[in-house]
CSV table of C-alpha atoms in Angstrom, one decimal:
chain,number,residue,atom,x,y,z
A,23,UNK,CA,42.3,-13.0,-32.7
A,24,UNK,CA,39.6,-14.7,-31.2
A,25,UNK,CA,40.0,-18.5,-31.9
A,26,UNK,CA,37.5,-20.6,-33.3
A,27,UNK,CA,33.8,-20.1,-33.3
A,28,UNK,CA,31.4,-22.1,-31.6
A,29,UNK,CA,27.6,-22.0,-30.6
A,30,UNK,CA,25.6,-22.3,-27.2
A,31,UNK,CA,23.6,-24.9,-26.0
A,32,UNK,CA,21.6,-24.8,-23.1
A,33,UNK,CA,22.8,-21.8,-21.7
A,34,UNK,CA,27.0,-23.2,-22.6
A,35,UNK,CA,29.6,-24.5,-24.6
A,36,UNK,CA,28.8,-28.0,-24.9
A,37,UNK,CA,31.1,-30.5,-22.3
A,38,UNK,CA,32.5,-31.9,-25.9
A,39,UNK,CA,33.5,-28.9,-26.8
A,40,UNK,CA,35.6,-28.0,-23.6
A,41,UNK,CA,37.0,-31.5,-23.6
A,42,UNK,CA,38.6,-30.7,-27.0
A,43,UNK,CA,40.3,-27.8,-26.4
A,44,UNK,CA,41.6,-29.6,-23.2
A,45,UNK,CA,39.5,-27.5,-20.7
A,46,UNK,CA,37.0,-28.8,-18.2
A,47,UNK,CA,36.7,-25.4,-16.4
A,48,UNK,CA,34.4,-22.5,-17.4
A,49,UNK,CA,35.1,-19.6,-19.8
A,50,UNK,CA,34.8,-16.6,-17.9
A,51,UNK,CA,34.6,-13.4,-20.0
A,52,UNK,CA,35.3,-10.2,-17.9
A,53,UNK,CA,34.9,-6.7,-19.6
A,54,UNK,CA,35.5,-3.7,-17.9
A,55,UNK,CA,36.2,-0.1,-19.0
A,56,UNK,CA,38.4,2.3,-16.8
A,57,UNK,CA,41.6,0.6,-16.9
A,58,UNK,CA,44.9,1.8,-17.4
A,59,UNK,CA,48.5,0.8,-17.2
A,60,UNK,CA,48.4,3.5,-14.0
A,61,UNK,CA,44.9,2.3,-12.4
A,62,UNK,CA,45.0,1.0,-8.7
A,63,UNK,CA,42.2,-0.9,-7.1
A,64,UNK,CA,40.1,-2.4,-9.8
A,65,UNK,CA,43.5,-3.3,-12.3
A,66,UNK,CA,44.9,-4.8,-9.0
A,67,UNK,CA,41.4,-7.1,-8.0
A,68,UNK,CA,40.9,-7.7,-12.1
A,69,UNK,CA,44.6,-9.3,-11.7
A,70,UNK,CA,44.1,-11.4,-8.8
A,71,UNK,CA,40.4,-12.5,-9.5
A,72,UNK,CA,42.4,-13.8,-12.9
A,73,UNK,CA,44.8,-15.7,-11.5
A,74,UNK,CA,42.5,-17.4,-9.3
A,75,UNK,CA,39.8,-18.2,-11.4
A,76,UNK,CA,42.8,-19.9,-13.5
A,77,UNK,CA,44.3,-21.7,-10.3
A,78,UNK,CA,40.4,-23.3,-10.0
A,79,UNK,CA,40.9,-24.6,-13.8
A,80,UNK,CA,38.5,-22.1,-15.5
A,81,UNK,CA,39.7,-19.8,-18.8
A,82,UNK,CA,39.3,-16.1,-17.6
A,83,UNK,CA,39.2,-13.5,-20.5
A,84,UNK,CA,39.7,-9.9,-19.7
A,85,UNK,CA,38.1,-7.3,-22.7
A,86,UNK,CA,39.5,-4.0,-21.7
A,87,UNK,CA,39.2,-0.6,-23.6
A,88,UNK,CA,42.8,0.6,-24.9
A,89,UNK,CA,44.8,2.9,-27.6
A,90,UNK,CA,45.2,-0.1,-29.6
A,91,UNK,CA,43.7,-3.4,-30.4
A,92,UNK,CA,45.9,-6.0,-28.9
A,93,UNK,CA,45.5,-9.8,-27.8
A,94,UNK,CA,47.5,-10.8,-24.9
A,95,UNK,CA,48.3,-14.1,-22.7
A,96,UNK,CA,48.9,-12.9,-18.9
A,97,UNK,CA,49.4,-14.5,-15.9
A,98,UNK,CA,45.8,-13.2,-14.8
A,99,UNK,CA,44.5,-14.8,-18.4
A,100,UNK,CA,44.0,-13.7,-22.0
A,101,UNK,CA,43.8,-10.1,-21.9
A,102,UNK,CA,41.8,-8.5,-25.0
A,103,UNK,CA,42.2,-5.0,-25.5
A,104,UNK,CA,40.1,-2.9,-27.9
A,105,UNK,CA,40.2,0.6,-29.2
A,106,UNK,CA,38.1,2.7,-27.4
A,107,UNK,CA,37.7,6.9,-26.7
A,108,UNK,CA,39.7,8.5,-24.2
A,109,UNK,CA,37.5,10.2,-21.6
A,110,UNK,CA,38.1,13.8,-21.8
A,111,UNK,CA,39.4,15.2,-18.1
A,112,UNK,CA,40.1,11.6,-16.7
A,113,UNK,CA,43.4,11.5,-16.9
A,114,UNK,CA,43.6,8.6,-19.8
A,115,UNK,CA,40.5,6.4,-18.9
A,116,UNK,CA,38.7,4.6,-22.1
A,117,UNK,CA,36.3,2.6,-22.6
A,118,UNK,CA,34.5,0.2,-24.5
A,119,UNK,CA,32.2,2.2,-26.8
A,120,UNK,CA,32.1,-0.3,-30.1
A,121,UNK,CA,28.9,-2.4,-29.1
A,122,UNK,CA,28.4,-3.9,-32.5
A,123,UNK,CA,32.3,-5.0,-32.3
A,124,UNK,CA,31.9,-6.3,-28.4
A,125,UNK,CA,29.3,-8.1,-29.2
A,126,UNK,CA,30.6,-10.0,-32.3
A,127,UNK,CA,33.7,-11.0,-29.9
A,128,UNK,CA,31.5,-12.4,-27.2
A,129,UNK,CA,29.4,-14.3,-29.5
A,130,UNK,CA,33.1,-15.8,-31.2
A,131,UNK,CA,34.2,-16.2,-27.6
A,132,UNK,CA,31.0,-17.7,-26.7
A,133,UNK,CA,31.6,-17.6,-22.6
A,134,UNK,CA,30.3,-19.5,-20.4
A,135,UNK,CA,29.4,-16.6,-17.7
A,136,UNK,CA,30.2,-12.9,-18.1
A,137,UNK,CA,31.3,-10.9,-15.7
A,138,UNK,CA,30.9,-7.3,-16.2
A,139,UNK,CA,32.6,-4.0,-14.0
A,140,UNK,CA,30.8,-0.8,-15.4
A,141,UNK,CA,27.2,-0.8,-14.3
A,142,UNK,CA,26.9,2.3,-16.6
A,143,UNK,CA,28.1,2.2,-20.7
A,144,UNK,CA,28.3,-1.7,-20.6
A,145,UNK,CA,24.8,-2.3,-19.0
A,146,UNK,CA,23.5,-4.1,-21.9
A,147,UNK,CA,26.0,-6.8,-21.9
A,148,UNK,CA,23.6,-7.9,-19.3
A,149,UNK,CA,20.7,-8.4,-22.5
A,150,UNK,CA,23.2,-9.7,-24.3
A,151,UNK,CA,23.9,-12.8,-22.1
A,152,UNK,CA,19.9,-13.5,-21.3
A,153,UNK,CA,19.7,-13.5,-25.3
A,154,UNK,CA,22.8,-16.1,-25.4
A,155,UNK,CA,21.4,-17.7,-22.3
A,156,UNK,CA,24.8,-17.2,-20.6
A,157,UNK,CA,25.0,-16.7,-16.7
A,158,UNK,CA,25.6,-12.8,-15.9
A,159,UNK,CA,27.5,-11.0,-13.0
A,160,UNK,CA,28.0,-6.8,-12.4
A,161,UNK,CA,30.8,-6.2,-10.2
A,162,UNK,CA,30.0,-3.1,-8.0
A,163,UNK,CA,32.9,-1.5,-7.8
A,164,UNK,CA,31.2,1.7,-6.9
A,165,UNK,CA,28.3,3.6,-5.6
A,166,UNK,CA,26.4,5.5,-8.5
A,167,UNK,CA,25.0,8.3,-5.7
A,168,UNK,CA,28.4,8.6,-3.9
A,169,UNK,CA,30.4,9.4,-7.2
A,170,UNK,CA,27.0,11.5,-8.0
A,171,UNK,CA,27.6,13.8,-5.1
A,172,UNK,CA,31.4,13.8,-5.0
A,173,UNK,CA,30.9,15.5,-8.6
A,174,UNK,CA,28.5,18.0,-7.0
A,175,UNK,CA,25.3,16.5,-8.0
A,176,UNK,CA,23.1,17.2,-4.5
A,177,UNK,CA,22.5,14.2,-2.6
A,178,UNK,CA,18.6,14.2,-3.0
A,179,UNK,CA,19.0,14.1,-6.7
A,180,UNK,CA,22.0,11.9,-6.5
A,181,UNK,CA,19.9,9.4,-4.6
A,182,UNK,CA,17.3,9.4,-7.3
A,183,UNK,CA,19.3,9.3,-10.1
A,184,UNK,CA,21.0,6.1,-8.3
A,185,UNK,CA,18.1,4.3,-7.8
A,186,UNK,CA,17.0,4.6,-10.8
A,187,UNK,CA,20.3,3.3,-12.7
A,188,UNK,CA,20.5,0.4,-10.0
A,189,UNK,CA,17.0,-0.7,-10.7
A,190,UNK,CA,17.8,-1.1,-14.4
A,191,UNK,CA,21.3,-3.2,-13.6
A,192,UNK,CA,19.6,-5.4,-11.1
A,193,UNK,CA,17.2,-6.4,-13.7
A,194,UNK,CA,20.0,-6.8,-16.9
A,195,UNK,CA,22.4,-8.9,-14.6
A,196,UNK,CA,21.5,-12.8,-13.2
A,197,UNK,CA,23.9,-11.6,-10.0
A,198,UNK,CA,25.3,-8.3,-8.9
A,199,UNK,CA,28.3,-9.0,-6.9
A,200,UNK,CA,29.1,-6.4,-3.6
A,201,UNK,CA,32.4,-6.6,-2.1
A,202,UNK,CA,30.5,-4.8,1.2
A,203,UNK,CA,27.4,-4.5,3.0
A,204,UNK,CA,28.0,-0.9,2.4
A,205,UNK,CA,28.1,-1.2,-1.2
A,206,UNK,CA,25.1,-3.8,-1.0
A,207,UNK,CA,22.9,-0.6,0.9
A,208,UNK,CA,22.1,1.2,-2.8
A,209,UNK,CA,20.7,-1.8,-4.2
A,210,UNK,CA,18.8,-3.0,-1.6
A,211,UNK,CA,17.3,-0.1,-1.3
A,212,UNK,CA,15.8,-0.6,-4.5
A,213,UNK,CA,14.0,-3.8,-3.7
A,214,UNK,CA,17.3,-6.3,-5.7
A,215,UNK,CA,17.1,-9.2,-5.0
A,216,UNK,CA,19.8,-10.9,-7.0
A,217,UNK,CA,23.0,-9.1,-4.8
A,218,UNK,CA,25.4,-11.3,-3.4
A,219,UNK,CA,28.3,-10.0,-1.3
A,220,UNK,CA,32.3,-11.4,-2.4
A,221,UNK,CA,35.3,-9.3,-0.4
A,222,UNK,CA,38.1,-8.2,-2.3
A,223,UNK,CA,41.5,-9.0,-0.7
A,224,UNK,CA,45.7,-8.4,-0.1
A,225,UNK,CA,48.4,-10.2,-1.0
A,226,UNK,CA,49.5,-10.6,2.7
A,227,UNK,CA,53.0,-11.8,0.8
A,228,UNK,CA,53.9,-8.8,-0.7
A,229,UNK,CA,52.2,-7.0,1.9
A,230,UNK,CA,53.5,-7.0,5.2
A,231,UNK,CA,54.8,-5.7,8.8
A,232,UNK,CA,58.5,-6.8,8.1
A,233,UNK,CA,59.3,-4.5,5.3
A,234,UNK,CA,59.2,-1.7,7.6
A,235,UNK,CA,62.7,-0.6,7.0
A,236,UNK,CA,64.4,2.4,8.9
A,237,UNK,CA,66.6,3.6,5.6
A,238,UNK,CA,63.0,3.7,3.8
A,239,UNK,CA,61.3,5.9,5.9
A,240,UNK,CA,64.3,8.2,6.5
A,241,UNK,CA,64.3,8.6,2.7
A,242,UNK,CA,60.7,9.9,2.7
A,243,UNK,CA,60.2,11.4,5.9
A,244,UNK,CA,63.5,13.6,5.8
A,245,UNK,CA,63.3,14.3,9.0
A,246,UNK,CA,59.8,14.4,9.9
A,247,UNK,CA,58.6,12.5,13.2
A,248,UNK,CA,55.4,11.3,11.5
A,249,UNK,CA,55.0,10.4,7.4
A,250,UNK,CA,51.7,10.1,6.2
A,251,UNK,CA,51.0,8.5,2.8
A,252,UNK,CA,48.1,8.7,0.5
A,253,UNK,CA,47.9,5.8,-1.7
A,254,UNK,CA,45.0,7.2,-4.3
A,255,UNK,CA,44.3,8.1,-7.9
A,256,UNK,CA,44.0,11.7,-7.8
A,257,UNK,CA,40.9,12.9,-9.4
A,258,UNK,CA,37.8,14.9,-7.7
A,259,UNK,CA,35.6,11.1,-6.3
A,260,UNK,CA,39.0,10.4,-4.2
A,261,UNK,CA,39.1,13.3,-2.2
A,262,UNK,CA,43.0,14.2,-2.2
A,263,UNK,CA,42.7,17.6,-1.3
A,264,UNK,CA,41.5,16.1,2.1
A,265,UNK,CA,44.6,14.9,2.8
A,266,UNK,CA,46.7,18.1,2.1
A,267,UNK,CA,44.5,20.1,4.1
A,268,UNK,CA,44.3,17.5,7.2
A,269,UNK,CA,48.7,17.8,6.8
A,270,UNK,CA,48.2,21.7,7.6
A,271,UNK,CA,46.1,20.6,10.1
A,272,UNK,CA,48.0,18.6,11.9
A,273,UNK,CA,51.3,21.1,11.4
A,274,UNK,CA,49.1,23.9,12.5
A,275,UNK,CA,48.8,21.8,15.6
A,276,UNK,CA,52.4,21.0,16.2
A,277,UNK,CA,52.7,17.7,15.0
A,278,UNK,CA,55.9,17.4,12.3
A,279,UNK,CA,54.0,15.2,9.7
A,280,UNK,CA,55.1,14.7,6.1
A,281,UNK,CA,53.1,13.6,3.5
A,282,UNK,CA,54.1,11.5,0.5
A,283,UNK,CA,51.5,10.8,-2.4
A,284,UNK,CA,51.8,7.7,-4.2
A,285,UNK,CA,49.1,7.9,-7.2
A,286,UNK,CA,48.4,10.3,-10.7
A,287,UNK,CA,45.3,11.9,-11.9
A,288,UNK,CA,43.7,14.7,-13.6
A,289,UNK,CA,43.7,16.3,-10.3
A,290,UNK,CA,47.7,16.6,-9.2
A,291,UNK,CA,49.0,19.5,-11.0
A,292,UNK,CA,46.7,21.7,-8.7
A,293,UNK,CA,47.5,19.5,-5.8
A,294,UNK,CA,51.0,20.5,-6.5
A,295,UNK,CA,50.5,24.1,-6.7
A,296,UNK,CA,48.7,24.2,-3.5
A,297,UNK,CA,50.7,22.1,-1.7
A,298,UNK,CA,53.7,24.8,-3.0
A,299,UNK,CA,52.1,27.9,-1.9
A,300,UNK,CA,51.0,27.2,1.6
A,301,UNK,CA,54.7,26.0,2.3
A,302,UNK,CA,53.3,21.9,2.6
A,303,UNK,CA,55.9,19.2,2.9
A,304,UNK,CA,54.4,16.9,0.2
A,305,UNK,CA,56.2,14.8,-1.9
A,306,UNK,CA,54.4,13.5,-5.1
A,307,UNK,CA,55.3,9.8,-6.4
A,308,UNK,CA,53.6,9.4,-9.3
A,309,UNK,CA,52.3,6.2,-10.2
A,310,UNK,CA,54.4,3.5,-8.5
A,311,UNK,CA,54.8,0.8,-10.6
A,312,UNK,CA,56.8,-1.1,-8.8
A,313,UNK,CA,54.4,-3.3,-6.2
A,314,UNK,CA,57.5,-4.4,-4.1
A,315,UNK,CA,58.5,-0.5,-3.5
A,316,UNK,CA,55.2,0.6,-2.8
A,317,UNK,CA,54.5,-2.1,0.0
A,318,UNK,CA,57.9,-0.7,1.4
A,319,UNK,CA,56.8,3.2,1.3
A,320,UNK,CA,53.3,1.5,2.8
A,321,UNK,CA,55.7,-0.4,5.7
A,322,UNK,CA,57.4,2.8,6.4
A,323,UNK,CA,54.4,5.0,6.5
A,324,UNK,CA,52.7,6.1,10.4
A,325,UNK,CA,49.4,6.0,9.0
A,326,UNK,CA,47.5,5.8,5.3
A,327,UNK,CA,44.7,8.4,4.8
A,328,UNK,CA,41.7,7.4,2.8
A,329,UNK,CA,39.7,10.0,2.5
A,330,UNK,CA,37.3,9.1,-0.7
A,331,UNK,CA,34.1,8.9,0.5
A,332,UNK,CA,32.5,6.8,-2.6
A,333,UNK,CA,34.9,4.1,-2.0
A,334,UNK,CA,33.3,0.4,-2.2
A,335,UNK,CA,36.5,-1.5,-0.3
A,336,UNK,CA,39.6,0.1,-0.8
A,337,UNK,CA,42.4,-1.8,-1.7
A,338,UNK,CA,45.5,0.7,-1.1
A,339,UNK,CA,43.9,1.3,2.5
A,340,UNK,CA,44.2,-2.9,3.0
A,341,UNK,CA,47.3,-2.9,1.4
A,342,UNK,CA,48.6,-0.8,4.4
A,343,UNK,CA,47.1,-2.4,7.1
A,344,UNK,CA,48.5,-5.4,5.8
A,345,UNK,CA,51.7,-3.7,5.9
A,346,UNK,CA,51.0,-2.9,10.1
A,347,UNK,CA,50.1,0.7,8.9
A,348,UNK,CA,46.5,1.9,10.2
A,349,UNK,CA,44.1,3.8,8.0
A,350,UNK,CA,42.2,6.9,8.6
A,351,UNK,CA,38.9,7.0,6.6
A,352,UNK,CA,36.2,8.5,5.2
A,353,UNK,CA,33.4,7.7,7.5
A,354,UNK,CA,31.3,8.2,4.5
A,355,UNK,CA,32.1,5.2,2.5
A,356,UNK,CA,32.8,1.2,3.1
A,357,UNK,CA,36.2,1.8,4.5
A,358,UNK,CA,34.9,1.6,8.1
A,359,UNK,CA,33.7,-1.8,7.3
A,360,UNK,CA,37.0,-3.0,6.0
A,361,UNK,CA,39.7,-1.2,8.5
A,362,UNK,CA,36.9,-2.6,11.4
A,363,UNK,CA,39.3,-1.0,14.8
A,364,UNK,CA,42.3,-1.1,12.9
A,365,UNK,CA,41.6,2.3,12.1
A,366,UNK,CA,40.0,5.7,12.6
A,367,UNK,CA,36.6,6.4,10.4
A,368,UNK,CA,36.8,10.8,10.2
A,369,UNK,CA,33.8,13.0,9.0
A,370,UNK,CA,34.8,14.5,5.3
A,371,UNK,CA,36.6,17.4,6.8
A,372,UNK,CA,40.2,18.1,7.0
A,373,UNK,CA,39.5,19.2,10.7
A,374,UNK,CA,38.2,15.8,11.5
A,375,UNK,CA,41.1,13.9,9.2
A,376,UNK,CA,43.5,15.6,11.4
A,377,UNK,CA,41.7,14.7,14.5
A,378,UNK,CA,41.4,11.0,13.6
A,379,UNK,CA,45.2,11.2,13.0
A,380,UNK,CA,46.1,13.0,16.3
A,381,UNK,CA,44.6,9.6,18.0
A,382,UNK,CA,45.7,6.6,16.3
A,383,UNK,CA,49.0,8.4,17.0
A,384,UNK,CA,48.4,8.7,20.8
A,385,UNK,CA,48.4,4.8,21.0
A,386,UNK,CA,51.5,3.1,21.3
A,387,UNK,CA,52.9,1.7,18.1
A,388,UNK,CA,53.3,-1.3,18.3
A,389,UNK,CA,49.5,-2.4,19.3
A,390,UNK,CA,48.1,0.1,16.6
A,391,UNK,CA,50.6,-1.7,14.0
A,392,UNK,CA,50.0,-5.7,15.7
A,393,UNK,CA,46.1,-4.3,15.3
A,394,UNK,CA,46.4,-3.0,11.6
A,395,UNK,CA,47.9,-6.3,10.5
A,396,UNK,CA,45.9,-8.6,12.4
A,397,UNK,CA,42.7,-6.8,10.9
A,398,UNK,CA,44.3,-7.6,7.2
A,399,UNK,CA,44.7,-11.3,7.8
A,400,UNK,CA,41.0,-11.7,7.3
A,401,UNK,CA,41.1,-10.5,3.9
A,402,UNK,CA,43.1,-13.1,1.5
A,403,UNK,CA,43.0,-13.1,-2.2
A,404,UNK,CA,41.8,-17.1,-1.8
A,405,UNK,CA,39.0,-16.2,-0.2
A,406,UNK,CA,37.7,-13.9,-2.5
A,407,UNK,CA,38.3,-16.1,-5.6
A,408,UNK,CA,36.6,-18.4,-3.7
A,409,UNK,CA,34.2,-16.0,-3.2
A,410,UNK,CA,33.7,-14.8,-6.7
A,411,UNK,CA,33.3,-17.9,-8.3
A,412,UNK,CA,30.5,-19.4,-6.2
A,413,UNK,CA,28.5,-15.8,-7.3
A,414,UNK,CA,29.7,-17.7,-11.0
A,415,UNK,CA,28.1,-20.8,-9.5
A,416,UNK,CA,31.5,-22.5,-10.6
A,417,UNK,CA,33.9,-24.7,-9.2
A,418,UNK,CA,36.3,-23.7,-7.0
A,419,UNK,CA,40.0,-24.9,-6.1
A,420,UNK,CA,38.7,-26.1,-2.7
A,421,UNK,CA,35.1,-27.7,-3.4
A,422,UNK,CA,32.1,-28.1,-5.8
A,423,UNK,CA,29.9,-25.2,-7.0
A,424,UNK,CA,26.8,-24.2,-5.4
A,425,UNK,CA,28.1,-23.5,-2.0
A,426,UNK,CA,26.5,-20.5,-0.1
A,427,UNK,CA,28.6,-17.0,-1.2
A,428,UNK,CA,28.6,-16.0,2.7
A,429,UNK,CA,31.4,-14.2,4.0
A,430,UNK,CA,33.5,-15.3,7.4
A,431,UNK,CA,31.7,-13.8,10.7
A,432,UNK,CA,34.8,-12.0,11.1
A,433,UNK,CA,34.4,-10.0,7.9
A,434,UNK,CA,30.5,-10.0,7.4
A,435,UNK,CA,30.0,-8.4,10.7
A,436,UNK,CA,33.3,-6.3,12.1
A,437,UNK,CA,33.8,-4.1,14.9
A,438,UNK,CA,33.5,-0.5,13.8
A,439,UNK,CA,36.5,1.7,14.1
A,440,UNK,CA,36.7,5.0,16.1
A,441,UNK,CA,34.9,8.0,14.3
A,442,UNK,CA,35.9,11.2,14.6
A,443,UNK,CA,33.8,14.3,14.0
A,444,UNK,CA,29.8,15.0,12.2
């Protein structure tokens, strides 16, 4: 399953070696746990960061948790799946619990930098590579206190709890890569000095203001004046329940908004039965599979609402400014920092939500759309490859390793949105 093996030297694979197989380009092994056929963000950005780190000439490797072992060639790269547990009240999440069996695969694989999104279960990959002398990256694809309080933890406790877990990864990882200076805040906080900051991005393709198609948005909005949609996974860190009560909000208030949910999770069937009994014109998608129709429903959409406030960058909020749809946000996490004044940043009430809502609608559409998009363009999929692999200290498509990982003035340093409520 895993090829032939073959020893480090000097912290890599030995030039010879790569030559021989035909490869001049790195071996990047990624492992991350979480994954699912249904999973949004990080199965989207594990995707793309693939395919580009194989557009640059390295060989990515993804190790993912799974029902069944399986070994896979993808367009994102060879895709390695191992049995792992299923999480009890996630919804289907697994991860990568054999250590003695991941670690007999990365010493087979023998990488030339790891790159590693779980802070938490797969922390000592990061010993792992200072033993094999491989370079070492944790992708921060989270903060640990803001899932800690969205799980109830209080936020004192939560904070210290944090530190203490950060402190630990900053020391097992060479880099820990931050897609935001929000995400960045935990770990400098803790005195890291290793953090480096990469952006995630859109495929502004796929993603963008000319799908908008009337016969879409009849179809969801039947009838409504305003559709809403709510691009999420539905479980407690995301928030849903936000959005349905910033709908009865807004209805409450006179405005004839419709809401349609695009995501699954452990949370929906009570998001269904609440949405039922107060009377709430809600319409529940599922997972969308299909990338093409959710850009459309995205397109068609008034305004996304993001209201998890642990979120690191959100993709699906992106995704729909790309699309000329603006984004109201939790004020609590990075989201501000992406949607910049594309948006509206809301306390995490529905009151505020609802508020937020009320006046991105006030502005004329077609400046809040040409604002939504515009904002988008500054985050491209080439750029964070780009990105990514100078945290790697490799090549990229455009130049040499080595270069500075600094992002564009325009992203580093945004205008803050509106913010509506305390």
């Amino acid at each position: 399953m895993t090829g032939p093996s073959r020893g480090h030297r000097n912290g890599g694979p030995t030039r010879a070696y790569r030559a021989s197989y035909g490869r001049e380009g790195l071996r990047i092994v990624r492992l991350a746990n979480f994954v699912t056929p249904t999973s949004g963000g990080l199965r989207t950005a594990l995707d793309r960061l693939g395919r580009g780190y194989r557009a640059a000439g390295h060989e990515p490797v993804l190790i993912v948790p799974g029902a069944t072992a399986a070994d896979e060639p993808a367009d994102q790269g060879r895709v390695v799946t191992l049995p792992g547990p299923e999480l009890p009240g996630t919804g289907g999440y697994r991860v990568l619990a054999d250590r003695r069996g991941i670690a007999d695969l990365l010493d087979r694989l023998a990488p030339d930098r790891i790159e590693v999104s779980d802070r938490t279960t797969l922390r000592w990959t990061g010993e792992w590579a200072r033993r094999a002398r491989v370079p070492s990256v944790m992708v921060s694809h989270e903060t640990a206190d803001g899932v800690l309080r969205t799980w109830g933890v209080p936020a004192a406790l939560a904070v210290r709890a944090a530190d203490r877990l950060n402190r630990r990864t900053a020391w097992a990882y060479g880099r820990i890569v931050c897609t935001t200076a929000w995400a960045e805040e935990e770990f400098v906080r803790v005195g890291a000095r290793n953090v480096v900051r990469a952006p995630l991005g859109v495929d502004l393709e796929r993603c963008r203001p000319g799908r908008r198609d009337p016969a879409v948005r009849a179809r969801y909005a039947e009838g409504a004046g305003v559709l809403l949609v709510l691009c999420s996974r539905l479980s407690v860190e995301k928030r849903p329940g936000t959005a349905l009560d910033a709908l009865a909000r807004l209805r409450d208030a006179g405005v004839p908004a419709r809401l349609v949910v695009a995501g699954d999770g452990p949370l929906r069937p009570g998001l269904e039965r609440r949405a039922r009994a107060r009377g709430l014109p809600v319409r529940f998608l599922g997972h969308v599979a299909d990338r093409e129709a959710l850009a459309d429903l995205q397109a068609a959409a008034d305004l996304c609402l993001a209201p998890g406030p642990a979120e690191t960058f959100g993709l699906s909020a992106l995704e729909a400014l790309a699309c000329g749809t603006p984004a109201v946000v939790s004020a609590s996490s990075a989201l501000p920092e992406v949607v910049g004044a594309a948006g509206a940043a809301a306390a995490d009430t529905p009151a505020a939500f609802a508020d937020a809502a009320r006046g991105l609608l006030a502005l004329p559409e077609a400046g809040r759309r040409a604002a939504a998009r515009a904002r988008a363009e500054h985050f491209s999929w080439d750029r964070s490859v780009a990105a990514f692999l100078r945290a790697h200290e490799a090549a990229t498509a455009r130049g040499p390793a080595g270069a500075p990982a600094a992002l564009p003035a325009a992203v580093a340093d945004p205008p803050r949105p509106q913010e509506v409520g305390g």
